[in-house]
Amino acid sequence: MTTTPAGRRHTSQGEERKQQLVDAAVALFAERGYAATRIADICERAGVAKGLYYWYFPTKHDLFVELVRTMRRRFRQAQAAAMDPDADPLTRLRQGTEASVRFIGEHAAYFSFVEVEPTDGDRAAVLREGSEVYLRDVRALVDEARRDGLVPDADPTLMSIGVMGSVSSFTNAWRNGSLDVSADELAAFVGRWVEAALTGTTALR
Amino acid sequence: MTTTPAGRRHTSQGEERKQQLVDAAVALFAERGYAATRIADICERAGVAKGLYYWYFPTKHDLFVELVRTMRRRFRQAQAAAMDPDADPLTRLRQGTEASVRFIGEHAAYFSFVEVEPTDGDRAAVLREGSEVYLRDVRALVDEARRDGLVPDADPTLMSIGVMGSVSSFTNAWRNGSLDVSADELAAFVGRWVEAALTGTTALR
DNA sequence: CCGCGACTTGACCAACGGGTCAAGGCGCGC
DNA sequence: GCGCGCCTTGACCCGTTGGTCAAGTCGCGG
């Protein structure tokens, strides 16, 4: 009884082949979106026959889910690694922001399609898993900064959304070619932008 | 020789019917995205038979284009109307930002799908028409504020992208239910956030 | 050499969805 | 009553695409 793709262990060669499919998919999703990318396109890009896809993934959706979960784990790891545990929360927010910008810059293809996914449907649910955790973590830092008197007493959820939104909007523009700066320059700018906004935005009246 | 849909003039009843199709499309695009919305869904939602669609629009794409151009015109009008011509550029930037947030709030369904469109393909080109003009106009105001000494001497393109990105990221979160504030409260917050960031973000070192 | 597991292929299938068009209904003017 | 214009219908067409699966190749161990 042969196992299904999802429960399968692959040889090292099989893992390489699987990664080729994923890499091809990322590139194509970035070029034309998930919906307009066919399984046939992915296999052609990877240089294999179409039926091979199903040895590795049960459906088109499963590749997407696996991809999103892998990238999310790595994204959060990069953020955590960049934040100095001994620094004050505002500095940590800036460091996390800079790391986010850098990570997104290094994986531009992935983020170029994942940030333009429709907000409903099966794919959205997978994406939502991560963003709620991320928002909670950012908000914890904003709360800490507020208690330490480093930022004004404005709505912390709004502040957190401002931080996260700044990262995505700047990296979006960078990817679209609207910006002519290096990834490091961009990361530094966004860090300062976020810091200025956080410390200068007064409370609701 | 009957005219094609695009060159056709409709009776007032025909215009009403056409608008029903557009309204149905907006709602469905918002719910599931453009790609996953079928012509049949739109007609069902509008309460008409599928073939009727082609009396009004030649293709699925044409409805999208017409919709985007109409909404863009109205969006820019709302921004222009909100900016006091006698005010300083920083104030005008804040007013324009607030108007943007309000307009997006009032047309949440439309913006919920239009902001998550893939960045390549036939639809992207139509969307890009507008965003380049908008960026140019925001940048003109940032330049003016810089000359007046109201904002630091940081990269004006980056600043402009920060303004536009703040609008979209906050309205996105508001639409996703992450925020529990009114449209006016949100507009006011975003205005202040943008002002704080613009005035507080120091130049690249 | 044989059997087996790990792939790998590509023709095929069914469902799908954008678009087509002949036929029909309705209201209006002559 | 008739002709015409403005819709309106829904069966149909055809190309497309995610998924299926029988057949095949290759490498390895006995």
Tab-separated table of C-alpha atoms (C1' of nucleotides) in Angstrom:
chain	number	residue	atom	x	y	z
A	1	MET	CA	0.000	0.000	0.000
A	2	THR	CA	1.726	3.116	-1.176
A	3	THR	CA	1.694	6.134	1.131
A	4	THR	CA	0.128	9.448	0.164
A	5	PRO	CA	2.454	12.339	-0.742
A	6	ALA	CA	1.867	14.140	2.497
A	7	GLY	CA	2.998	11.251	4.692
A	8	ARG	CA	5.893	10.243	2.504
A	9	ARG	CA	9.587	10.324	3.320
A	10	HIS	CA	11.842	11.051	0.414
A	11	THR	CA	15.448	10.189	-0.371
A	12	SER	CA	17.835	13.107	-0.542
A	13	GLN	CA	17.344	13.069	-4.300
A	14	GLY	CA	13.582	13.129	-3.787
A	15	GLU	CA	13.921	16.099	-1.454
A	16	GLU	CA	15.932	17.914	-4.076
A	17	ARG	CA	13.276	17.209	-6.657
A	18	LYS	CA	10.562	18.405	-4.327
A	19	GLN	CA	12.439	21.630	-3.697
A	20	GLN	CA	12.748	22.166	-7.440
A	21	LEU	CA	8.966	22.059	-7.685
A	22	VAL	CA	8.607	24.501	-4.801
A	23	ASP	CA	11.164	26.889	-6.272
A	24	ALA	CA	9.423	26.754	-9.642
A	25	ALA	CA	6.094	27.412	-7.969
A	26	VAL	CA	7.404	30.405	-6.023
A	27	ALA	CA	8.814	31.964	-9.165
A	28	LEU	CA	5.598	31.431	-11.112
A	29	PHE	CA	3.290	32.541	-8.306
A	30	ALA	CA	5.364	35.696	-8.125
A	31	GLU	CA	5.114	36.267	-11.859
A	32	ARG	CA	1.441	35.714	-12.354
A	33	GLY	CA	-0.219	34.860	-9.026
A	34	TYR	CA	-1.344	31.549	-7.616
A	35	ALA	CA	-4.626	31.389	-9.518
A	36	ALA	CA	-3.104	31.902	-12.924
A	37	THR	CA	-0.316	29.407	-12.347
A	38	ARG	CA	-1.090	25.912	-13.576
A	39	ILE	CA	0.391	22.693	-12.311
A	40	ALA	CA	1.591	22.180	-15.870
A	41	ASP	CA	3.510	25.478	-15.687
A	42	ILE	CA	5.212	24.448	-12.456
A	43	CYS	CA	6.320	21.100	-13.896
A	44	GLU	CA	7.529	22.676	-17.090
A	45	ARG	CA	9.539	25.221	-15.142
A	46	ALA	CA	10.998	22.438	-12.984
A	47	GLY	CA	11.739	20.345	-16.077
A	48	VAL	CA	9.581	17.329	-15.180
A	49	ALA	CA	6.420	15.704	-16.462
A	50	LYS	CA	3.136	16.865	-15.010
A	51	GLY	CA	2.202	13.607	-13.298
A	52	LEU	CA	5.303	13.785	-11.143
A	53	TYR	CA	3.818	16.656	-9.175
A	54	TYR	CA	1.414	14.267	-7.466
A	55	TRP	CA	4.160	12.068	-6.140
A	56	TYR	CA	5.219	15.001	-4.012
A	57	PHE	CA	2.044	16.969	-3.343
A	58	PRO	CA	-1.559	15.751	-3.202
A	59	THR	CA	-3.034	18.967	-4.567
A	60	LYS	CA	-2.043	22.408	-5.733
A	61	HIS	CA	-3.282	23.839	-2.438
A	62	ASP	CA	-1.024	21.562	-0.387
A	63	LEU	CA	2.090	22.988	-1.960
A	64	PHE	CA	0.890	26.455	-1.071
A	65	VAL	CA	0.197	25.547	2.540
A	66	GLU	CA	3.545	23.873	3.020
A	67	LEU	CA	5.322	26.808	1.445
A	68	VAL	CA	3.570	29.384	3.599
A	69	ARG	CA	4.232	27.526	6.826
A	70	THR	CA	7.907	27.046	6.037
A	71	MET	CA	8.457	30.683	5.126
A	72	ARG	CA	6.545	31.892	8.161
A	73	ARG	CA	8.732	29.876	10.510
A	74	ARG	CA	11.867	31.291	8.934
A	75	PHE	CA	10.507	34.857	8.976
A	76	ARG	CA	9.746	34.727	12.676
A	77	GLN	CA	13.155	33.177	13.360
A	78	ALA	CA	14.896	36.014	11.533
A	79	GLN	CA	12.973	38.594	13.546
A	80	ALA	CA	13.697	36.891	16.840
A	81	ALA	CA	17.389	36.537	16.009
A	82	ALA	CA	17.696	40.270	15.265
A	83	MET	CA	16.258	41.501	18.534
A	84	ASP	CA	18.706	42.017	21.354
A	85	PRO	CA	17.013	40.610	24.493
A	86	ASP	CA	18.747	43.169	26.669
A	87	ALA	CA	17.593	46.174	24.659
A	88	ASP	CA	14.605	48.344	25.473
A	89	PRO	CA	11.328	47.484	23.715
A	90	LEU	CA	11.468	50.409	21.305
A	91	THR	CA	14.905	49.346	20.117
A	92	ARG	CA	13.688	45.803	19.772
A	93	LEU	CA	10.754	46.990	17.683
A	94	ARG	CA	13.160	48.839	15.418
A	95	GLN	CA	15.493	45.832	15.180
A	96	GLY	CA	12.581	43.521	14.407
A	97	THR	CA	11.347	45.940	11.784
A	98	GLU	CA	14.738	46.129	10.122
A	99	ALA	CA	15.083	42.345	10.134
A	100	SER	CA	11.637	42.032	8.588
A	101	VAL	CA	12.524	44.402	5.792
A	102	ARG	CA	15.729	42.522	5.107
A	103	PHE	CA	14.044	39.133	5.145
A	104	ILE	CA	11.315	40.310	2.825
A	105	GLY	CA	13.937	41.784	0.526
A	106	GLU	CA	15.755	38.460	0.375
A	107	HIS	CA	12.566	36.592	-0.422
A	108	ALA	CA	10.949	39.139	-2.653
A	109	ALA	CA	9.416	36.590	-4.967
A	110	TYR	CA	7.585	34.821	-2.174
A	111	PHE	CA	6.259	37.982	-0.589
A	112	SER	CA	5.258	39.498	-3.906
A	113	PHE	CA	2.449	36.993	-4.271
A	114	VAL	CA	1.663	36.175	-0.692
A	115	GLU	CA	0.856	39.781	0.145
A	116	VAL	CA	-1.649	40.042	-2.683
A	117	GLU	CA	-3.727	36.990	-1.838
A	118	PRO	CA	-7.490	37.412	-1.689
A	119	THR	CA	-8.720	37.858	1.845
A	120	ASP	CA	-11.195	35.001	1.673
A	121	GLY	CA	-11.000	31.370	0.714
A	122	ASP	CA	-8.867	28.421	1.681
A	123	ARG	CA	-5.549	30.177	1.170
A	124	ALA	CA	-6.481	33.135	3.325
A	125	ALA	CA	-7.031	30.952	6.342
A	126	VAL	CA	-3.481	29.636	6.183
A	127	LEU	CA	-2.113	33.143	5.903
A	128	ARG	CA	-4.221	34.390	8.773
A	129	GLU	CA	-2.717	31.798	11.110
A	130	GLY	CA	0.537	33.689	11.072
A	131	SER	CA	-0.491	37.298	10.980
A	132	GLU	CA	-2.520	37.085	14.159
A	133	VAL	CA	0.433	35.687	16.110
A	134	TYR	CA	2.758	38.319	14.643
A	135	LEU	CA	0.336	41.119	15.571
A	136	ARG	CA	0.118	39.807	19.110
A	137	ASP	CA	3.894	39.758	19.443
A	138	VAL	CA	4.337	43.272	18.084
A	139	ARG	CA	1.613	44.496	20.354
A	140	ALA	CA	3.329	42.976	23.383
A	141	LEU	CA	6.408	45.052	22.571
A	142	VAL	CA	4.338	48.197	22.057
A	143	ASP	CA	2.658	47.638	25.426
A	144	GLU	CA	6.045	47.254	27.065
A	145	ALA	CA	7.303	50.424	25.416
A	146	ARG	CA	4.241	52.240	26.679
A	147	ARG	CA	4.781	51.039	30.254
A	148	ASP	CA	8.407	52.160	30.030
A	149	GLY	CA	7.231	55.591	28.904
A	150	LEU	CA	9.002	55.261	25.539
A	151	VAL	CA	5.913	55.840	23.397
A	152	PRO	CA	2.770	57.904	23.977
A	153	ASP	CA	-0.431	56.461	25.344
A	154	ALA	CA	-2.093	55.880	21.968
A	155	ASP	CA	-4.042	52.772	20.968
A	156	PRO	CA	-1.489	49.922	21.006
A	157	THR	CA	-3.346	47.859	18.420
A	158	LEU	CA	-3.286	50.772	16.006
A	159	MET	CA	0.380	51.300	16.735
A	160	SER	CA	1.158	47.646	16.111
A	161	ILE	CA	-0.707	47.711	12.845
A	162	GLY	CA	1.273	50.779	11.897
A	163	VAL	CA	4.524	48.918	12.480
A	164	MET	CA	3.526	45.881	10.486
A	165	GLY	CA	1.918	47.950	7.760
A	166	SER	CA	5.042	50.053	7.342
A	167	VAL	CA	7.117	46.962	6.718
A	168	SER	CA	4.787	45.650	4.049
A	169	SER	CA	4.123	48.937	2.296
A	170	PHE	CA	7.777	49.877	1.955
A	171	THR	CA	8.836	46.435	0.825
A	172	ASN	CA	5.964	46.379	-1.627
A	173	ALA	CA	7.154	49.592	-3.214
A	174	TRP	CA	10.735	48.375	-3.249
A	175	ARG	CA	9.691	45.218	-5.063
A	176	ASN	CA	7.662	47.172	-7.586
A	177	GLY	CA	10.714	49.146	-8.570
A	178	SER	CA	9.455	52.451	-7.155
A	179	LEU	CA	12.527	52.668	-4.939
A	180	ASP	CA	16.167	52.915	-5.807
A	181	VAL	CA	17.826	52.045	-2.491
A	182	SER	CA	19.611	48.979	-1.145
A	183	ALA	CA	17.921	46.564	1.210
A	184	ASP	CA	20.029	47.819	4.100
A	185	GLU	CA	19.195	51.450	3.356
A	186	LEU	CA	15.539	50.582	3.194
A	187	ALA	CA	15.663	48.609	6.430
A	188	ALA	CA	17.336	51.522	8.198
A	189	PHE	CA	14.820	54.026	6.828
A	190	VAL	CA	11.809	51.928	7.791
A	191	GLY	CA	13.247	51.420	11.260
A	192	ARG	CA	13.519	55.195	11.690
A	193	TRP	CA	10.107	55.837	10.135
A	194	VAL	CA	8.491	53.407	12.549
A	195	GLU	CA	10.380	54.822	15.509
A	196	ALA	CA	9.372	58.366	14.625
A	197	ALA	CA	5.740	57.416	14.160
A	198	LEU	CA	5.601	55.398	17.377
A	199	THR	CA	7.158	58.103	19.521
A	200	GLY	CA	5.398	61.040	17.876
A	201	THR	CA	1.844	59.866	17.418
A	202	THR	CA	-0.265	61.361	20.162
A	203	ALA	CA	-3.298	59.703	21.698
A	204	LEU	CA	-6.821	59.925	20.374
A	205	ARG	CA	-8.601	63.034	21.544
B	1	MET	CA	-25.812	46.491	-37.215
B	2	THR	CA	-25.980	46.342	-33.497
B	3	THR	CA	-23.327	48.180	-31.501
B	4	THR	CA	-20.895	46.461	-29.177
B	5	PRO	CA	-21.450	46.791	-25.420
B	6	ALA	CA	-18.607	49.226	-24.966
B	7	GLY	CA	-19.975	51.788	-27.443
B	8	ARG	CA	-23.582	51.389	-26.424
B	9	ARG	CA	-25.843	53.950	-24.820
B	10	HIS	CA	-28.415	52.600	-22.438
B	11	THR	CA	-31.808	53.752	-21.297
B	12	SER	CA	-32.087	54.764	-17.665
B	13	GLN	CA	-33.441	51.295	-16.986
B	14	GLY	CA	-30.449	49.828	-18.797
B	15	GLU	CA	-28.091	51.922	-16.711
B	16	GLU	CA	-29.766	50.638	-13.562
B	17	ARG	CA	-29.357	47.099	-14.749
B	18	LYS	CA	-25.731	47.679	-15.589
B	19	GLN	CA	-25.110	49.091	-12.138
B	20	GLN	CA	-26.694	46.018	-10.597
B	21	LEU	CA	-24.148	43.897	-12.401
B	22	VAL	CA	-21.304	46.122	-11.208
B	23	ASP	CA	-22.552	46.095	-7.619
B	24	ALA	CA	-22.860	42.322	-7.700
B	25	ALA	CA	-19.365	42.042	-9.126
B	26	VAL	CA	-17.855	44.294	-6.446
B	27	ALA	CA	-19.459	42.263	-3.686
B	28	LEU	CA	-18.280	38.980	-5.151
B	29	PHE	CA	-14.770	40.184	-5.988
B	30	ALA	CA	-14.529	41.311	-2.385
B	31	GLU	CA	-15.698	37.952	-1.099
B	32	ARG	CA	-13.544	35.678	-3.168
B	33	GLY	CA	-11.316	37.724	-5.472
B	34	TYR	CA	-11.637	38.455	-9.158
B	35	ALA	CA	-10.161	35.154	-10.352
B	36	ALA	CA	-12.531	32.983	-8.364
B	37	THR	CA	-15.605	34.976	-9.326
B	38	ARG	CA	-17.432	33.624	-12.367
B	39	ILE	CA	-19.640	35.555	-14.715
B	40	ALA	CA	-22.373	33.116	-13.701
B	41	ASP	CA	-21.949	34.158	-10.048
B	42	ILE	CA	-22.277	37.820	-10.915
B	43	CYS	CA	-25.488	37.230	-12.889
B	44	GLU	CA	-26.945	35.047	-10.200
B	45	ARG	CA	-26.201	37.690	-7.589
B	46	ALA	CA	-27.769	40.360	-9.810
B	47	GLY	CA	-30.787	38.154	-10.470
B	48	VAL	CA	-30.404	37.885	-14.260
B	49	ALA	CA	-29.547	35.222	-16.793
B	50	LYS	CA	-25.897	34.747	-17.709
B	51	GLY	CA	-26.179	35.850	-21.335
B	52	LEU	CA	-27.367	39.280	-20.260
B	53	TYR	CA	-23.898	40.129	-19.008
B	54	TYR	CA	-22.657	40.434	-22.588
B	55	TRP	CA	-25.245	43.041	-23.510
B	56	TYR	CA	-23.497	45.340	-21.046
B	57	PHE	CA	-19.853	44.249	-21.032
B	58	PRO	CA	-17.844	42.572	-23.797
B	59	THR	CA	-15.683	40.541	-21.415
B	60	LYS	CA	-15.103	39.945	-17.744
B	61	HIS	CA	-11.983	42.089	-17.928
B	62	ASP	CA	-13.911	45.088	-19.305
B	63	LEU	CA	-16.104	45.291	-16.254
B	64	PHE	CA	-13.009	45.328	-14.085
B	65	VAL	CA	-11.367	48.108	-16.091
B	66	GLU	CA	-14.465	50.286	-16.080
B	67	LEU	CA	-14.914	49.751	-12.360
B	68	VAL	CA	-11.314	50.618	-11.509
B	69	ARG	CA	-11.309	53.793	-13.594
B	70	THR	CA	-14.584	55.002	-12.122
B	71	MET	CA	-13.480	54.397	-8.526
B	72	ARG	CA	-10.095	55.967	-9.133
B	73	ARG	CA	-11.640	59.161	-10.436
B	74	ARG	CA	-13.900	59.395	-7.369
B	75	PHE	CA	-11.065	58.624	-4.963
B	76	ARG	CA	-8.892	61.402	-6.338
B	77	GLN	CA	-11.840	63.798	-6.249
B	78	ALA	CA	-12.467	63.050	-2.585
B	79	GLN	CA	-8.820	63.710	-1.764
B	80	ALA	CA	-8.726	66.966	-3.683
B	81	ALA	CA	-11.953	68.174	-2.094
B	82	ALA	CA	-10.599	67.579	1.405
B	83	MET	CA	-7.402	69.585	1.016
B	84	ASP	CA	-7.648	73.260	1.911
B	85	PRO	CA	-5.728	75.100	-0.842
B	86	ASP	CA	-4.665	77.799	1.599
B	87	ALA	CA	-3.170	75.395	4.141
B	88	ASP	CA	0.491	74.479	4.420
B	89	PRO	CA	1.618	71.296	2.614
B	90	LEU	CA	1.946	69.214	5.771
B	91	THR	CA	-1.627	70.017	6.724
B	92	ARG	CA	-2.744	69.199	3.208
B	93	LEU	CA	-0.960	65.861	3.399
B	94	ARG	CA	-2.767	65.097	6.638
B	95	GLN	CA	-6.133	66.178	5.190
B	96	GLY	CA	-5.589	64.097	2.076
B	97	THR	CA	-4.626	61.129	4.218
B	98	GLU	CA	-7.737	61.445	6.322
B	99	ALA	CA	-9.941	61.749	3.248
B	100	SER	CA	-8.300	58.657	1.775
B	101	VAL	CA	-8.977	56.647	4.905
B	102	ARG	CA	-12.593	57.762	4.930
B	103	PHE	CA	-13.130	57.050	1.242
B	104	ILE	CA	-11.575	53.608	1.565
B	105	GLY	CA	-13.746	52.942	4.589
B	106	GLU	CA	-16.864	53.851	2.643
B	107	HIS	CA	-15.865	51.580	-0.226
B	108	ALA	CA	-14.367	48.773	1.740
B	109	ALA	CA	-15.630	46.067	-0.567
B	110	TYR	CA	-13.961	47.582	-3.607
B	111	PHE	CA	-10.641	48.184	-1.897
B	112	SER	CA	-10.611	44.779	-0.260
B	113	PHE	CA	-10.035	43.112	-3.589
B	114	VAL	CA	-8.299	45.799	-5.544
B	115	GLU	CA	-5.447	46.007	-3.029
B	116	VAL	CA	-4.760	42.297	-3.261
B	117	GLU	CA	-4.503	42.034	-7.017
B	118	PRO	CA	-1.499	40.194	-8.444
B	119	THR	CA	1.201	42.585	-9.546
B	120	ASP	CA	1.435	41.181	-13.052
B	121	GLY	CA	-1.048	40.565	-15.821
B	122	ASP	CA	-3.696	42.574	-17.613
B	123	ARG	CA	-5.393	43.848	-14.468
B	124	ALA	CA	-2.192	45.123	-12.914
B	125	ALA	CA	-1.582	47.515	-15.768
B	126	VAL	CA	-4.924	49.236	-15.197
B	127	LEU	CA	-4.194	49.568	-11.505
B	128	ARG	CA	-0.716	50.917	-12.114
B	129	GLU	CA	-2.107	53.789	-14.180
B	130	GLY	CA	-3.521	55.335	-11.038
B	131	SER	CA	-0.917	54.603	-8.419
B	132	GLU	CA	1.875	56.306	-10.304
B	133	VAL	CA	-0.092	59.544	-10.589
B	134	TYR	CA	-1.061	59.371	-6.924
B	135	LEU	CA	2.563	58.838	-5.878
B	136	ARG	CA	3.639	61.806	-7.981
B	137	ASP	CA	1.045	64.058	-6.348
B	138	VAL	CA	1.948	62.998	-2.812
B	139	ARG	CA	5.581	63.515	-3.586
B	140	ALA	CA	4.913	67.035	-4.828
B	141	LEU	CA	3.393	67.865	-1.447
B	142	VAL	CA	6.301	66.255	0.425
B	143	ASP	CA	8.744	68.296	-1.661
B	144	GLU	CA	6.851	71.457	-0.841
B	145	ALA	CA	6.832	70.619	2.867
B	146	ARG	CA	10.557	70.048	2.700
B	147	ARG	CA	11.161	73.407	1.054
B	148	ASP	CA	9.019	75.055	3.728
B	149	GLY	CA	11.119	73.385	6.396
B	150	LEU	CA	8.172	71.409	7.745
B	151	VAL	CA	9.726	67.964	7.346
B	152	PRO	CA	13.337	66.798	7.542
B	153	ASP	CA	15.508	66.382	4.496
B	154	ALA	CA	14.920	62.640	4.083
B	155	ASP	CA	14.262	60.858	0.775
B	156	PRO	CA	10.953	62.288	-0.501
B	157	THR	CA	10.047	59.175	-2.484
B	158	LEU	CA	10.425	57.060	0.617
B	159	MET	CA	8.373	59.562	2.560
B	160	SER	CA	5.637	59.534	-0.057
B	161	ILE	CA	5.517	55.765	-0.044
B	162	GLY	CA	5.263	55.893	3.719
B	163	VAL	CA	2.202	58.139	3.459
B	164	MET	CA	0.435	55.992	0.892
B	165	GLY	CA	1.427	52.770	2.598
B	166	SER	CA	0.072	53.965	5.930
B	167	VAL	CA	-3.324	54.585	4.371
B	168	SER	CA	-3.528	51.144	2.849
B	169	SER	CA	-2.146	49.198	5.773
B	170	PHE	CA	-4.460	50.755	8.329
B	171	THR	CA	-7.534	50.447	6.146
B	172	ASN	CA	-6.595	46.857	5.400
B	173	ALA	CA	-6.518	46.009	9.081
B	174	TRP	CA	-9.760	47.875	9.662
B	175	ARG	CA	-11.457	45.872	6.934
B	176	ASN	CA	-10.119	42.598	8.304
B	177	GLY	CA	-11.786	43.285	11.610
B	178	SER	CA	-8.500	43.747	13.526
B	179	LEU	CA	-9.607	47.223	14.565
B	180	ASP	CA	-12.513	48.336	16.670
B	181	VAL	CA	-12.655	52.051	15.862
B	182	SER	CA	-14.913	54.213	13.735
B	183	ALA	CA	-13.891	55.457	10.313
B	184	ASP	CA	-13.439	58.974	11.668
B	185	GLU	CA	-11.299	57.793	14.548
B	186	LEU	CA	-9.166	55.782	12.174
B	187	ALA	CA	-8.813	58.695	9.765
B	188	ALA	CA	-7.697	60.967	12.589
B	189	PHE	CA	-5.204	58.423	13.903
B	190	VAL	CA	-3.678	57.764	10.505
B	191	GLY	CA	-3.399	61.495	9.897
B	192	ARG	CA	-1.445	61.875	13.111
B	193	TRP	CA	0.650	58.780	12.512
B	194	VAL	CA	1.678	60.080	9.101
B	195	GLU	CA	2.397	63.553	10.450
B	196	ALA	CA	4.549	62.169	13.256
B	197	ALA	CA	6.464	59.931	10.894
B	198	LEU	CA	7.000	62.682	8.306
B	199	THR	CA	8.232	65.228	10.798
B	200	GLY	CA	10.257	62.840	12.911
B	201	THR	CA	12.052	60.636	10.407
B	202	THR	CA	15.590	61.841	10.068
B	203	ALA	CA	17.653	61.654	6.901
B	204	LEU	CA	19.740	58.688	5.811
B	205	ARG	CA	23.164	58.684	7.397
C	1	DC	C1'	18.642	-12.420	-13.109
C	2	DC	C1'	14.653	-11.081	-10.435
C	3	DG	C1'	11.844	-8.405	-7.387
C	4	DC	C1'	10.957	-4.288	-5.293
C	5	DG	C1'	10.740	0.515	-4.149
C	6	DA	C1'	11.271	5.150	-5.716
C	7	DC	C1'	10.291	7.713	-8.734
C	8	DT	C1'	8.698	9.434	-13.629
C	9	DT	C1'	5.910	9.827	-17.757
C	10	DG	C1'	2.109	11.442	-20.583
C	11	DA	C1'	-2.393	10.267	-22.373
C	12	DC	C1'	-6.646	10.720	-20.549
C	13	DC	C1'	-10.844	12.346	-17.865
C	14	DA	C1'	-14.388	15.201	-15.998
C	15	DA	C1'	-15.547	19.465	-14.564
C	16	DC	C1'	-15.341	24.072	-15.331
C	17	DG	C1'	-16.042	28.824	-17.007
C	18	DG	C1'	-15.692	32.600	-20.508
C	19	DG	C1'	-18.063	33.496	-24.267
C	20	DT	C1'	-21.927	32.693	-28.264
C	21	DC	C1'	-26.268	33.233	-30.329
C	22	DA	C1'	-30.985	31.929	-31.824
C	23	DA	C1'	-35.150	32.730	-29.905
C	24	DG	C1'	-38.233	35.277	-27.213
C	25	DG	C1'	-40.760	39.090	-24.531
C	26	DC	C1'	-41.973	43.846	-23.936
C	27	DG	C1'	-43.074	48.540	-25.007
C	28	DC	C1'	-43.599	52.055	-28.266
C	29	DG	C1'	-44.699	54.478	-32.543
C	30	DC	C1'	-46.928	54.336	-36.892
D	1	DG	C1'	-51.629	44.851	-36.151
D	2	DC	C1'	-46.768	45.261	-37.388
D	3	DG	C1'	-41.999	46.404	-37.082
D	4	DC	C1'	-38.338	47.735	-34.437
D	5	DG	C1'	-35.220	48.474	-30.645
D	6	DC	C1'	-33.950	47.078	-26.152
D	7	DC	C1'	-33.176	43.999	-23.603
D	8	DT	C1'	-33.276	38.958	-21.687
D	9	DT	C1'	-32.882	33.981	-21.669
D	10	DG	C1'	-30.495	29.597	-21.355
D	11	DA	C1'	-28.703	25.790	-24.007
D	12	DC	C1'	-24.603	25.220	-26.085
D	13	DC	C1'	-19.550	25.406	-27.445
D	14	DC	C1'	-14.821	24.764	-26.771
D	15	DG	C1'	-10.539	25.402	-24.676
D	16	DT	C1'	-8.526	24.786	-20.223
D	17	DT	C1'	-6.796	22.678	-16.010
D	18	DG	C1'	-6.506	19.927	-11.665
D	19	DG	C1'	-6.183	15.456	-10.951
D	20	DT	C1'	-5.763	10.050	-12.347
D	21	DC	C1'	-3.343	6.028	-13.337
D	22	DA	C1'	-1.296	2.327	-16.189
D	23	DA	C1'	3.022	1.701	-17.849
D	24	DG	C1'	7.782	2.433	-17.696
D	25	DT	C1'	12.810	3.251	-16.012
D	26	DC	C1'	16.411	2.987	-12.711
D	27	DG	C1'	19.113	1.417	-8.889
D	28	DC	C1'	19.851	-1.752	-5.319
D	29	DG	C1'	19.990	-6.068	-2.752
D	30	DG	C1'	19.543	-11.002	-2.651
